[in-house]
Amino acid sequence: MSSARIPLIAGNWKMHETIAEAEQLIAALLPALSTVSGVDVAICPPFLALQAMVESTRGSRVQVYAQNMHHAPEGAYTGEVAAPMLTEVGVHGVLLGHSERREMFGESDRELAQKLPVALDAGLTPVLCVGETEDERERGDTERKLRHQVQEDLAHVPDDQLGDLVIAYEPIWAIGTGQVATPEQAEEAIGFIRALVADRAPEQAERTRLLYGGSVNPDNAAELLALPDVDGALVGGASLDATSFAAIVAAG
Ligand code: 13P
């Protein structure tokens, strides 16, 4: 990773942790992170635990991100959550376009294109997730998929804000499978994503933080995080264990 970019290690808790469980996890995590420096750390709890986690992490190095957000500031969108509702409770950022939301909840590139500028305008750091399926990789369509997602989803982000966002490359075949991308696969895809951002704004692309996600654990984190274009990790399963997540942060 480049010394110009501060690494970000983010834990996506997905639909895990009640408020009581989240309090236990953060109570174990904060002391484990007390000696770490030079790395940004984020947790992404379920909506209902956001406020409790903002309060529990106050004064620590841990920032709190949501897992999704609607593009409208308010309105008749049953079951959705708006950016001002997130900033009101002190949330710092938001995951957008996780493959589970795209695959299971029909989230489209069109919706994501609307969400990204709204998140940036609200002062939330967006973490846009992109990645190919196993079939797409086998067919040789990885770059085509990444190009499509990056170009469509960032379509309404002004060039001068491209450096403020985070993009997580999460190959779908590596999520929750234990089958991590090889360092060559991760660097190739993430270098390609940086080149796509650079096509629009070369100076901004040097600031954009690009994360790898998919079966990251304490044993493989250091090798992935040492890659030149990899600026951090988006961690699922291993972020639910304080010791494992702290070990990954220490590798960052
Ligand atoms: P795992 O680390 O459990 O593979 O999940 C990755 C992920 O989806 C993070 O957003």
mmCIF file of C-alpha atoms and ligand atoms in Angstrom:
data_model
loop_
_atom_site.group_PDB
_atom_site.id
_atom_site.type_symbol
_atom_site.label_atom_id
_atom_site.label_comp_id
_atom_site.label_asym_id
_atom_site.label_seq_id
_atom_site.Cartn_x
_atom_site.Cartn_y
_atom_site.Cartn_z
ATOM 1 C CA MET A 1 0.000 0.000 0.000
ATOM 2 C CA SER A 2 1.125 3.557 -0.623
ATOM 3 C CA SER A 3 2.379 5.564 2.353
ATOM 4 C CA ALA A 4 0.281 8.494 1.089
ATOM 5 C CA ARG A 5 -2.941 6.659 1.931
ATOM 6 C CA ILE A 6 -3.885 5.740 5.507
ATOM 7 C CA PRO A 7 -5.026 2.116 5.549
ATOM 8 C CA LEU A 8 -8.620 1.358 6.526
ATOM 9 C CA ILE A 9 -9.660 -1.893 8.131
ATOM 10 C CA ALA A 10 -13.440 -2.203 8.279
ATOM 11 C CA GLY A 11 -15.470 -4.959 9.922
ATOM 12 C CA ASN A 12 -18.807 -5.714 8.270
ATOM 13 C CA TRP A 13 -20.889 -7.350 10.957
ATOM 14 C CA LYS A 14 -23.733 -8.044 8.482
ATOM 15 C CA MET A 15 -26.910 -9.202 10.306
ATOM 16 C CA HIS A 16 -25.036 -10.213 13.443
ATOM 17 C CA GLU A 17 -24.986 -8.747 16.951
ATOM 18 C CA THR A 18 -27.937 -7.554 18.985
ATOM 19 C CA ILE A 19 -27.224 -4.366 20.909
ATOM 20 C CA ALA A 20 -26.231 -6.431 23.966
ATOM 21 C CA GLU A 21 -23.921 -8.624 21.865
ATOM 22 C CA ALA A 22 -22.454 -5.606 20.101
ATOM 23 C CA GLU A 23 -21.611 -4.056 23.489
ATOM 24 C CA GLN A 24 -19.737 -7.221 24.449
ATOM 25 C CA LEU A 25 -17.840 -7.338 21.167
ATOM 26 C CA ILE A 26 -16.772 -3.688 21.288
ATOM 27 C CA ALA A 27 -15.777 -4.023 24.951
ATOM 28 C CA ALA A 28 -13.393 -6.816 23.912
ATOM 29 C CA LEU A 29 -12.205 -5.007 20.795
ATOM 30 C CA LEU A 30 -11.293 -1.577 22.175
ATOM 31 C CA PRO A 31 -8.528 -2.768 24.554
ATOM 32 C CA ALA A 32 -7.178 -5.056 21.821
ATOM 33 C CA LEU A 33 -6.778 -2.005 19.553
ATOM 34 C CA SER A 34 -5.287 0.358 22.121
ATOM 35 C CA THR A 35 -1.697 0.001 20.898
ATOM 36 C CA VAL A 36 -2.445 0.227 17.176
ATOM 37 C CA SER A 37 -1.525 3.372 15.251
ATOM 38 C CA GLY A 38 -1.370 4.601 11.658
ATOM 39 C CA VAL A 39 -4.502 2.779 10.571
ATOM 40 C CA ASP A 40 -8.181 3.782 10.423
ATOM 41 C CA VAL A 41 -10.604 1.266 11.898
ATOM 42 C CA ALA A 42 -14.335 1.032 11.214
ATOM 43 C CA ILE A 43 -17.093 -1.288 12.356
ATOM 44 C CA CYS A 44 -20.345 -1.681 10.414
ATOM 45 C CA PRO A 45 -23.007 -2.929 12.824
ATOM 46 C CA PRO A 46 -26.704 -3.450 12.029
ATOM 47 C CA PHE A 47 -28.785 -0.233 12.078
ATOM 48 C CA LEU A 48 -30.233 -0.832 15.531
ATOM 49 C CA ALA A 49 -26.791 -1.074 17.153
ATOM 50 C CA LEU A 50 -25.366 2.035 15.439
ATOM 51 C CA GLN A 51 -26.174 4.543 18.158
ATOM 52 C CA ALA A 52 -24.936 2.286 20.944
ATOM 53 C CA MET A 53 -21.690 1.663 19.051
ATOM 54 C CA VAL A 54 -21.161 5.400 18.393
ATOM 55 C CA GLU A 55 -21.463 5.981 22.132
ATOM 56 C CA SER A 56 -19.249 3.045 23.093
ATOM 57 C CA THR A 57 -16.480 4.011 20.653
ATOM 58 C CA ARG A 58 -16.439 7.738 21.488
ATOM 59 C CA GLY A 59 -12.848 8.864 22.128
ATOM 60 C CA SER A 60 -11.425 5.696 20.537
ATOM 61 C CA ARG A 61 -9.907 5.191 17.080
ATOM 62 C CA VAL A 62 -12.908 3.152 15.927
ATOM 63 C CA GLN A 63 -15.409 4.780 13.571
ATOM 64 C CA VAL A 64 -18.926 3.498 12.999
ATOM 65 C CA TYR A 65 -20.302 2.889 9.498
ATOM 66 C CA ALA A 66 -23.787 1.768 8.424
ATOM 67 C CA GLN A 67 -24.365 -1.138 6.017
ATOM 68 C CA ASN A 68 -26.807 0.621 3.674
ATOM 69 C CA MET A 69 -28.629 3.908 3.101
ATOM 70 C CA HIS A 70 -31.479 5.246 0.939
ATOM 71 C CA HIS A 71 -30.736 8.110 -1.440
ATOM 72 C CA ALA A 72 -33.709 10.279 -0.480
ATOM 73 C CA PRO A 73 -33.438 12.549 2.575
ATOM 74 C CA GLU A 74 -36.888 11.332 3.755
ATOM 75 C CA GLY A 75 -40.084 10.017 2.244
ATOM 76 C CA ALA A 76 -42.459 7.110 1.730
ATOM 77 C CA TYR A 77 -39.816 4.354 1.601
ATOM 78 C CA THR A 78 -40.954 1.783 4.151
ATOM 79 C CA GLY A 79 -38.083 0.004 5.857
ATOM 80 C CA GLU A 80 -35.346 2.323 4.587
ATOM 81 C CA VAL A 81 -32.920 4.649 6.400
ATOM 82 C CA ALA A 82 -31.828 8.109 5.152
ATOM 83 C CA ALA A 83 -28.438 9.832 5.343
ATOM 84 C CA PRO A 84 -29.555 12.509 7.856
ATOM 85 C CA MET A 85 -30.741 9.725 10.183
ATOM 86 C CA LEU A 86 -27.248 8.218 10.100
ATOM 87 C CA THR A 87 -25.377 11.484 10.623
ATOM 88 C CA GLU A 88 -27.744 12.438 13.448
ATOM 89 C CA VAL A 89 -26.481 9.537 15.549
ATOM 90 C CA GLY A 90 -22.833 10.196 14.673
ATOM 91 C CA VAL A 91 -22.246 7.568 11.985
ATOM 92 C CA HIS A 92 -19.097 8.295 9.909
ATOM 93 C CA GLY A 93 -19.594 6.245 6.761
ATOM 94 C CA VAL A 94 -21.720 3.728 4.910
ATOM 95 C CA LEU A 95 -21.229 0.530 2.911
ATOM 96 C CA LEU A 96 -22.976 0.784 -0.449
ATOM 97 C CA GLY A 97 -23.668 -1.957 -2.966
ATOM 98 C CA HIS A 98 -22.475 -4.950 -0.962
ATOM 99 C CA SER A 99 -22.927 -8.032 -3.143
ATOM 100 C CA GLU A 100 -25.417 -9.468 -0.646
ATOM 101 C CA ARG A 101 -27.613 -6.387 -1.153
ATOM 102 C CA ARG A 102 -27.193 -6.569 -4.925
ATOM 103 C CA GLU A 103 -27.924 -10.317 -5.107
ATOM 104 C CA MET A 104 -30.588 -10.779 -2.433
ATOM 105 C CA PHE A 105 -32.291 -7.391 -2.310
ATOM 106 C CA GLY A 106 -32.091 -6.330 -5.936
ATOM 107 C CA GLU A 107 -29.919 -3.257 -5.356
ATOM 108 C CA SER A 108 -29.090 -1.822 -8.774
ATOM 109 C CA ASP A 109 -26.264 0.228 -10.215
ATOM 110 C CA ARG A 110 -28.824 2.943 -10.922
ATOM 111 C CA GLU A 111 -29.743 3.190 -7.255
ATOM 112 C CA LEU A 112 -26.094 3.180 -6.254
ATOM 113 C CA ALA A 113 -25.359 6.020 -8.646
ATOM 114 C CA GLN A 114 -27.956 8.045 -6.735
ATOM 115 C CA LYS A 115 -26.692 7.012 -3.303
ATOM 116 C CA LEU A 116 -22.995 7.825 -3.693
ATOM 117 C CA PRO A 117 -23.229 11.625 -4.133
ATOM 118 C CA VAL A 118 -25.854 11.801 -1.367
ATOM 119 C CA ALA A 119 -23.540 10.024 1.071
ATOM 120 C CA LEU A 120 -20.615 12.304 0.174
ATOM 121 C CA ASP A 121 -22.757 15.446 0.507
ATOM 122 C CA ALA A 122 -23.915 14.261 3.924
ATOM 123 C CA GLY A 123 -20.297 13.936 5.039
ATOM 124 C CA LEU A 124 -20.460 10.144 5.167
ATOM 125 C CA THR A 125 -17.528 8.158 3.762
ATOM 126 C CA PRO A 126 -19.017 5.759 1.208
ATOM 127 C CA VAL A 127 -17.485 2.309 0.810
ATOM 128 C CA LEU A 128 -18.674 1.131 -2.597
ATOM 129 C CA CYS A 129 -18.452 -2.656 -2.935
ATOM 130 C CA VAL A 130 -17.788 -4.230 -6.339
ATOM 131 C CA GLY A 131 -16.765 -7.681 -7.511
ATOM 132 C CA GLU A 132 -17.348 -10.531 -9.907
ATOM 133 C CA THR A 133 -19.041 -13.911 -9.503
ATOM 134 C CA GLU A 134 -17.151 -17.168 -9.966
ATOM 135 C CA ASP A 135 -18.826 -17.626 -13.372
ATOM 136 C CA GLU A 136 -17.798 -14.160 -14.503
ATOM 137 C CA ARG A 137 -14.172 -14.823 -13.501
ATOM 138 C CA GLU A 138 -14.149 -18.188 -15.286
ATOM 139 C CA ARG A 139 -15.582 -16.608 -18.430
ATOM 140 C CA GLY A 140 -12.848 -13.949 -18.373
ATOM 141 C CA ASP A 141 -15.391 -11.217 -17.610
ATOM 142 C CA THR A 142 -13.860 -9.874 -14.375
ATOM 143 C CA GLU A 143 -12.626 -6.589 -15.843
ATOM 144 C CA ARG A 144 -15.824 -6.039 -17.778
ATOM 145 C CA LYS A 145 -17.887 -6.448 -14.589
ATOM 146 C CA LEU A 146 -15.635 -4.157 -12.565
ATOM 147 C CA ARG A 147 -15.608 -1.518 -15.307
ATOM 148 C CA HIS A 148 -19.389 -1.606 -15.530
ATOM 149 C CA GLN A 149 -19.913 -1.308 -11.765
ATOM 150 C CA VAL A 150 -17.308 1.406 -11.204
ATOM 151 C CA GLN A 151 -18.397 3.528 -14.177
ATOM 152 C CA GLU A 152 -22.132 3.237 -13.467
ATOM 153 C CA ASP A 153 -22.025 3.595 -9.702
ATOM 154 C CA LEU A 154 -19.687 6.617 -9.734
ATOM 155 C CA ALA A 155 -21.442 8.324 -12.642
ATOM 156 C CA HIS A 156 -22.793 11.219 -10.532
ATOM 157 C CA VAL A 157 -19.801 11.656 -8.212
ATOM 158 C CA PRO A 158 -17.965 14.854 -9.209
ATOM 159 C CA ASP A 159 -14.356 14.229 -10.287
ATOM 160 C CA ASP A 160 -12.966 16.300 -7.415
ATOM 161 C CA GLN A 161 -14.668 14.040 -4.849
ATOM 162 C CA LEU A 162 -13.450 10.700 -6.208
ATOM 163 C CA GLY A 163 -10.537 10.738 -3.762
ATOM 164 C CA ASP A 164 -12.896 10.957 -0.779
ATOM 165 C CA LEU A 165 -14.533 7.622 -1.347
ATOM 166 C CA VAL A 166 -13.486 4.076 -0.599
ATOM 167 C CA ILE A 167 -13.997 1.177 -3.004
ATOM 168 C CA ALA A 168 -13.906 -2.407 -1.745
ATOM 169 C CA TYR A 169 -13.098 -5.138 -4.244
ATOM 170 C CA GLU A 170 -14.964 -8.183 -2.973
ATOM 171 C CA PRO A 171 -14.928 -11.123 -5.391
ATOM 172 C CA ILE A 172 -18.226 -12.857 -4.660
ATOM 173 C CA TRP A 173 -16.630 -16.309 -4.819
ATOM 174 C CA ALA A 174 -14.327 -15.314 -1.942
ATOM 175 C CA ILE A 175 -17.032 -14.043 0.438
ATOM 176 C CA GLY A 176 -17.653 -16.382 3.353
ATOM 177 C CA THR A 177 -16.067 -19.288 1.519
ATOM 178 C CA GLY A 178 -12.571 -19.378 3.008
ATOM 179 C CA GLN A 179 -11.343 -19.165 -0.583
ATOM 180 C CA VAL A 180 -9.332 -15.943 -0.500
ATOM 181 C CA ALA A 181 -8.120 -14.284 -3.722
ATOM 182 C CA THR A 182 -4.430 -14.807 -4.395
ATOM 183 C CA PRO A 183 -2.257 -11.703 -3.978
ATOM 184 C CA GLU A 184 -1.887 -11.625 -7.788
ATOM 185 C CA GLN A 185 -5.665 -11.718 -8.311
ATOM 186 C CA ALA A 186 -6.273 -9.042 -5.670
ATOM 187 C CA GLU A 187 -3.579 -6.684 -6.961
ATOM 188 C CA GLU A 188 -4.628 -7.150 -10.584
ATOM 189 C CA ALA A 189 -8.287 -6.333 -9.880
ATOM 190 C CA ILE A 190 -7.589 -3.492 -7.473
ATOM 191 C CA GLY A 191 -4.946 -1.969 -9.753
ATOM 192 C CA PHE A 192 -7.540 -2.124 -12.528
ATOM 193 C CA ILE A 193 -10.077 -0.299 -10.328
ATOM 194 C CA ARG A 194 -7.517 2.418 -9.561
ATOM 195 C CA ALA A 195 -6.865 2.804 -13.293
ATOM 196 C CA LEU A 196 -10.623 3.206 -13.880
ATOM 197 C CA VAL A 197 -10.778 6.019 -11.311
ATOM 198 C CA ALA A 198 -7.623 7.538 -12.824
ATOM 199 C CA ASP A 199 -9.289 7.593 -16.253
ATOM 200 C CA ARG A 200 -11.573 10.247 -14.771
ATOM 201 C CA ALA A 201 -9.242 12.017 -12.323
ATOM 202 C CA PRO A 202 -5.614 10.840 -12.040
ATOM 203 C CA GLU A 203 -4.754 12.922 -8.963
ATOM 204 C CA GLN A 204 -7.900 11.869 -7.126
ATOM 205 C CA ALA A 205 -7.172 8.211 -7.902
ATOM 206 C CA GLU A 206 -3.994 8.475 -5.836
ATOM 207 C CA ARG A 207 -6.158 9.374 -2.814
ATOM 208 C CA THR A 208 -8.986 6.869 -3.293
ATOM 209 C CA ARG A 209 -8.625 4.052 -0.797
ATOM 210 C CA LEU A 210 -9.147 0.600 -2.290
ATOM 211 C CA LEU A 211 -9.856 -2.333 0.005
ATOM 212 C CA TYR A 212 -9.824 -6.076 -0.513
ATOM 213 C CA GLY A 213 -12.664 -8.154 0.978
ATOM 214 C CA GLY A 214 -13.418 -11.877 0.951
ATOM 215 C CA SER A 215 -12.234 -14.434 3.528
ATOM 216 C CA VAL A 216 -9.656 -12.084 5.077
ATOM 217 C CA ASN A 217 -8.286 -13.575 8.288
ATOM 218 C CA PRO A 218 -5.279 -13.020 10.582
ATOM 219 C CA ASP A 219 -3.195 -15.512 8.573
ATOM 220 C CA ASN A 220 -3.642 -13.945 5.122
ATOM 221 C CA ALA A 221 -4.097 -10.251 6.002
ATOM 222 C CA ALA A 222 -0.444 -9.156 6.042
ATOM 223 C CA GLU A 223 0.268 -10.486 2.554
ATOM 224 C CA LEU A 224 -2.826 -8.824 1.072
ATOM 225 C CA LEU A 225 -2.277 -5.531 2.876
ATOM 226 C CA ALA A 226 1.319 -5.336 1.628
ATOM 227 C CA LEU A 227 0.178 -5.160 -2.005
ATOM 228 C CA PRO A 228 0.893 -1.788 -3.646
ATOM 229 C CA ASP A 229 -2.708 -0.863 -4.516
ATOM 230 C CA VAL A 230 -4.426 -2.457 -1.503
ATOM 231 C CA ASP A 231 -5.173 0.173 1.146
ATOM 232 C CA GLY A 232 -7.030 -1.965 3.622
ATOM 233 C CA ALA A 233 -9.554 -4.724 4.108
ATOM 234 C CA LEU A 234 -13.297 -5.209 4.433
ATOM 235 C CA VAL A 235 -13.656 -8.107 6.844
ATOM 236 C CA GLY A 236 -16.803 -10.190 7.396
ATOM 237 C CA GLY A 237 -16.675 -13.303 9.567
ATOM 238 C CA ALA A 238 -13.310 -12.571 11.194
ATOM 239 C CA SER A 239 -14.562 -9.152 12.383
ATOM 240 C CA LEU A 240 -17.006 -10.867 14.756
ATOM 241 C CA ASP A 241 -14.109 -12.101 16.883
ATOM 242 C CA ALA A 242 -12.224 -9.340 18.723
ATOM 243 C CA THR A 243 -8.892 -11.167 18.725
ATOM 244 C CA SER A 244 -9.035 -11.987 15.010
ATOM 245 C CA PHE A 245 -10.146 -8.491 13.996
ATOM 246 C CA ALA A 246 -7.463 -6.852 16.151
ATOM 247 C CA ALA A 247 -4.840 -9.100 14.547
ATOM 248 C CA ILE A 248 -5.992 -8.006 11.086
ATOM 249 C CA VAL A 249 -5.900 -4.344 12.153
ATOM 250 C CA ALA A 250 -2.359 -4.878 13.457
ATOM 251 C CA ALA A 251 -1.363 -6.160 10.002
ATOM 252 C CA GLY A 252 -2.738 -2.993 8.379
HETATM 253 P P1 13P B 1 -15.982 -12.708 4.800
HETATM 254 O O1 13P B 1 -14.780 -11.979 5.370
HETATM 255 O O2 13P B 1 -16.792 -13.415 5.848
HETATM 256 O O3 13P B 1 -15.607 -13.538 3.631
HETATM 257 O O4 13P B 1 -16.986 -11.560 4.250
HETATM 258 C C1 13P B 1 -16.484 -10.577 3.412
HETATM 259 C C2 13P B 1 -17.507 -9.528 3.259
HETATM 260 O O5 13P B 1 -18.544 -9.736 2.646
HETATM 261 C C3 13P B 1 -17.269 -8.224 3.893
HETATM 262 O O6 13P B 1 -18.161 -7.256 3.445
#
